[in-house]
Short mmCIF file of C-alpha atoms in Angstrom, two decimals:
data_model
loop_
_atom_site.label_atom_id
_atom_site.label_comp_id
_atom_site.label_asym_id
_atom_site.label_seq_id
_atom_site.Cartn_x
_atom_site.Cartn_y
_atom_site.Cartn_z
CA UNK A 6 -34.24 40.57 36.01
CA UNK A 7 -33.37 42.13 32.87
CA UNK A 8 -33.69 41.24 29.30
CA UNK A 9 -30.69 41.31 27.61
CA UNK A 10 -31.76 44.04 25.23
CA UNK A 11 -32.05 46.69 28.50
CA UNK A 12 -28.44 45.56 29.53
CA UNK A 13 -25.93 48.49 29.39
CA UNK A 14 -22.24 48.63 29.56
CA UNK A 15 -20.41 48.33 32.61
CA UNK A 16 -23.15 46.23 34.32
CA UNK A 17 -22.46 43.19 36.10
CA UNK A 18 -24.54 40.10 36.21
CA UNK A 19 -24.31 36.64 37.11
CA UNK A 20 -23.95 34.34 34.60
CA UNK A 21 -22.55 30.42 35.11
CA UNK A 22 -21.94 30.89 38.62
CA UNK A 23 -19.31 33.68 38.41
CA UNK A 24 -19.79 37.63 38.22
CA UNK A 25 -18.95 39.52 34.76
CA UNK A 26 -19.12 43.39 34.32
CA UNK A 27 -19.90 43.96 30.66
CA UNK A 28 -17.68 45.72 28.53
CA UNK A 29 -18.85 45.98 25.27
CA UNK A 30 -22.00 44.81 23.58
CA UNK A 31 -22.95 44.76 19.69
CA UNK A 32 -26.23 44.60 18.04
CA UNK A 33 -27.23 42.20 15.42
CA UNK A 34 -30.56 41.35 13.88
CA UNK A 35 -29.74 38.26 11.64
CA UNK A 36 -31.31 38.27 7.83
CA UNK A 37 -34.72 35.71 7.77
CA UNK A 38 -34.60 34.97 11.24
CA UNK A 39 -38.12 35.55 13.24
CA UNK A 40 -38.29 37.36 16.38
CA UNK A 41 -35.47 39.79 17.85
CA UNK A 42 -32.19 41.02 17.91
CA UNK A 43 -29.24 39.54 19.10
CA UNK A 44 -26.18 40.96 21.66
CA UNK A 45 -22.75 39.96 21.60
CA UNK A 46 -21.40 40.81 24.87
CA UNK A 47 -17.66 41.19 25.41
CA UNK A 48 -17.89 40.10 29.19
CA UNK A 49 -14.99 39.91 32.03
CA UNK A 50 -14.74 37.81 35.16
CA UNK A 51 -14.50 40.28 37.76
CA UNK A 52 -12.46 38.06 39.93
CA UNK A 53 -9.90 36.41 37.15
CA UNK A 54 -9.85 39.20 34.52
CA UNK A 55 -10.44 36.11 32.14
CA UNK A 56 -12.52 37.27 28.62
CA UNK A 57 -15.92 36.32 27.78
CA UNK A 58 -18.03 36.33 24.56
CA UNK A 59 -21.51 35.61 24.94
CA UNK A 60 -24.57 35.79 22.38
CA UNK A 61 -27.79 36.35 23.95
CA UNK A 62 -31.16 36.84 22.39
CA UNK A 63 -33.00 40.05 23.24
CA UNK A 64 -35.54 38.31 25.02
CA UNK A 65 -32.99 36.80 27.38
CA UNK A 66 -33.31 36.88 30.95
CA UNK A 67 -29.85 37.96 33.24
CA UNK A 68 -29.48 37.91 36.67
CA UNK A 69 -28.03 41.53 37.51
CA UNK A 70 -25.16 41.00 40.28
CA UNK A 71 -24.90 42.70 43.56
CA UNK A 72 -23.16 46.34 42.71
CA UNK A 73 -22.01 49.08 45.27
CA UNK A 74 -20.83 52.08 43.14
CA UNK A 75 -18.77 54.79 45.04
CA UNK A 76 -17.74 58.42 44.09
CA UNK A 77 -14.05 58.38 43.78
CA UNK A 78 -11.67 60.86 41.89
CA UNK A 79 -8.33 59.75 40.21
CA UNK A 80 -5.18 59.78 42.80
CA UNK A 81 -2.06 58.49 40.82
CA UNK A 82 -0.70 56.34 38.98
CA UNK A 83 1.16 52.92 40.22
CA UNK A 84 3.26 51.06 37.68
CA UNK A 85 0.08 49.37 35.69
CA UNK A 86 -2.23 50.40 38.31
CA UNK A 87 -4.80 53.41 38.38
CA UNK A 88 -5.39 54.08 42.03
CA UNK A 89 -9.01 56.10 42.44
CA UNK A 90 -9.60 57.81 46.25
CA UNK A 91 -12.93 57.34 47.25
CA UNK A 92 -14.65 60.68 48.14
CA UNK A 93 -16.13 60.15 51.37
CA UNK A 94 -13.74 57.83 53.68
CA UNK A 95 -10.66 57.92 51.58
CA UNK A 96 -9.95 54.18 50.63
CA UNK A 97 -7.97 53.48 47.72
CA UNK A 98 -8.96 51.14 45.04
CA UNK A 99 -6.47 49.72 42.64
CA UNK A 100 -7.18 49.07 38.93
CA UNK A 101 -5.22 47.59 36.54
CA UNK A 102 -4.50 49.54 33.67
CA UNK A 103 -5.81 47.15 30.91
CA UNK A 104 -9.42 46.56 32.19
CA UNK A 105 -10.26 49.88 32.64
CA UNK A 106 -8.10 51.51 29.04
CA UNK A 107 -11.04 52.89 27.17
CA UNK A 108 -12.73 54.91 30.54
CA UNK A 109 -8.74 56.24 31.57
CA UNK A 110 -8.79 58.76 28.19
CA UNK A 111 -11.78 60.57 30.09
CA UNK A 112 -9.82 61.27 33.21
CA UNK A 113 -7.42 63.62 34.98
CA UNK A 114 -6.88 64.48 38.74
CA UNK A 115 -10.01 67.21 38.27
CA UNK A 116 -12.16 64.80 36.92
CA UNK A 117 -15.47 64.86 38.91
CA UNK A 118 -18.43 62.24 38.79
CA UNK A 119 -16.32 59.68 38.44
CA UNK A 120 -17.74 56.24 40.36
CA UNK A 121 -15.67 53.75 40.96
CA UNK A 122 -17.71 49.54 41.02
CA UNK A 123 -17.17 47.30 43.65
CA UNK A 124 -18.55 43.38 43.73
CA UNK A 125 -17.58 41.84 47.05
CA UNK A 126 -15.69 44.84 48.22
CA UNK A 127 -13.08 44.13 45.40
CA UNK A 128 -13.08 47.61 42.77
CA UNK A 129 -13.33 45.81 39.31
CA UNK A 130 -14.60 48.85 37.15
CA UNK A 131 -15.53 52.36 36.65
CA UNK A 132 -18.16 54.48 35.59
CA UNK A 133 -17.35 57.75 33.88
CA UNK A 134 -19.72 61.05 34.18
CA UNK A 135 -21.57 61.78 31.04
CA UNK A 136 -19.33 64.55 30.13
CA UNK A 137 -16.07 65.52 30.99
CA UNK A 138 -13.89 68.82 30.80
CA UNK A 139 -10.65 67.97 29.90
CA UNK A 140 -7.66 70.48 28.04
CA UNK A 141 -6.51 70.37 24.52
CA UNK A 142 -2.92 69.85 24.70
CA UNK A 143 -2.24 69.95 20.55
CA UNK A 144 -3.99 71.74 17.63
CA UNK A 145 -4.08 73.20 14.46
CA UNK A 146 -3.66 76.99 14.85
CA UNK A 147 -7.28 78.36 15.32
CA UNK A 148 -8.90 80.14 12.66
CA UNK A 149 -10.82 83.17 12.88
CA UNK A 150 -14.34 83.37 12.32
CA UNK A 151 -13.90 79.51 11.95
CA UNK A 152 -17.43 79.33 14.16
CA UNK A 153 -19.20 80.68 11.24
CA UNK A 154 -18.42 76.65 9.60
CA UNK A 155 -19.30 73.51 10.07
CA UNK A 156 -15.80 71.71 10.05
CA UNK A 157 -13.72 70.42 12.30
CA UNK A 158 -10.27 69.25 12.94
CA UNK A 159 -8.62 66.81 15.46
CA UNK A 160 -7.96 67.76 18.73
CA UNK A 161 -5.64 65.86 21.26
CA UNK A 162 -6.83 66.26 24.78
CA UNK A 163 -4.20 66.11 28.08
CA UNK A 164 -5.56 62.80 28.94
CA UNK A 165 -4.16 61.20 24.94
CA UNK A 166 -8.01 61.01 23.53
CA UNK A 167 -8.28 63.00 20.20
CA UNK A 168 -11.50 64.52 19.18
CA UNK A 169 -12.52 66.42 16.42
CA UNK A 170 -13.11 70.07 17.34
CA UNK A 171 -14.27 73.50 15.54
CA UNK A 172 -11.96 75.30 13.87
CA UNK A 173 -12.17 77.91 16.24
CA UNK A 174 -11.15 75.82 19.25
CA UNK A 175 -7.50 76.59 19.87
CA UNK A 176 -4.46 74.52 22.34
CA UNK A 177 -5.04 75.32 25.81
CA UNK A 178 -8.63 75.55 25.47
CA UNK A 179 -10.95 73.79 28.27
CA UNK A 180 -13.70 71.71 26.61
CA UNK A 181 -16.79 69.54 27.42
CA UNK A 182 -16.58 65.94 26.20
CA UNK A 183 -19.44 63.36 25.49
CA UNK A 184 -17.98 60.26 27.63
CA UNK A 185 -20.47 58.02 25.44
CA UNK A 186 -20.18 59.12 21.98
CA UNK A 187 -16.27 60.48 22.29
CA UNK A 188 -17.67 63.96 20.72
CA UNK A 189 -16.73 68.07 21.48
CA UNK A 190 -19.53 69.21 23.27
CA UNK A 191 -18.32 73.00 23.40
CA UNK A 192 -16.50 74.79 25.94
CA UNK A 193 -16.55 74.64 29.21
CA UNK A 194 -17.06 77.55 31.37
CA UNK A 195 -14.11 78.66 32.93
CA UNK A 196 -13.97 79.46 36.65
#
């Protein structure tokens, strides 16, 4: 069992007799208050969809819930569905649109490392690759020797996420993306 302060995103646990992946989880360490930190987590019911926020203490015990994870790449789209292809034996798994909004601006039919979380057999999640290589669709025009500075300018990628690029990064270009951070990692190498 984990403390609550080793508790990542996207992990499910069980918590009043029902399974929650965690979405999103904030920090605080309260002024003239002894001991630790404490997490807000922004918490979903993987069966209703329904919206949890929680406060635990760092020191916190949760019950981690019973996870398969499979490799799956991105198929199509289906009204307010995503619809992922696992790798191996080819099932699809449906996900609605809204629960999975941030991790969709990482992805594109070439998208590898992409793992898609079951609990009971039902798909109520993903977890994106560290990086990701994904193709600037709109830029400024680049600017020569624009390496030789340190500043940037937005970049919107084929997938709707902007980033904030080197000068020298032009439209069309192929780059590496921090999944965690949202940052321009560099190029990536072109096959």
């Amino acid at each position: 069992m984990p403390k609550a302060s080793d508790v990542k995103k996207n992990t499910a646990i069980e918590y009043n007799n029902s399974v929650y992946i965690i979405r999103d989880i904030e920090r605080s360490v309260p002024q003239g208050r002894a001991g630790g930190s404490l997490y807000r987590m922004r918490m979903y019911d993987v069966v209703s969809g329904l919206k949890v926020d929680e406060t635990f203490k760092d020191s916190d015990m949760l019950t981690l819930a019973d996870l398969i994870r499979r490799q799956v790449m991105f198929s199509y789209l289906d009204g307010d569905e995503f619809v992922f292809m696992d790798n191996e034996d080819y099932t699809p798994y449906n996900l609605n649109k809204e629960s999975i909004e941030d991790e969709v601006l990482f992805i594109d039919e070439n998208t590898q490392g992409v793992q898609v979380v079951l609990v009971d057999g039902a798909a109520v999640g993903i977890d994106l690759p560290s990086s990701v290589e994904l193709v600037i669709t709109e830029t400024d025009p680049s600017i020569k020797g624009g390496s030789a500075t340190a500043r940037t300018k937005p970049a919107i990628l084929s997938t709707g996420l902007t980033v904030q690029v080197p000068e020298h990064i032009s439209t069309g270009d192929k780059i590496k993306v921090n999944t965690e951070e949202r940052k321009f990692m560099g190029r990536a190498d072109s096959k």
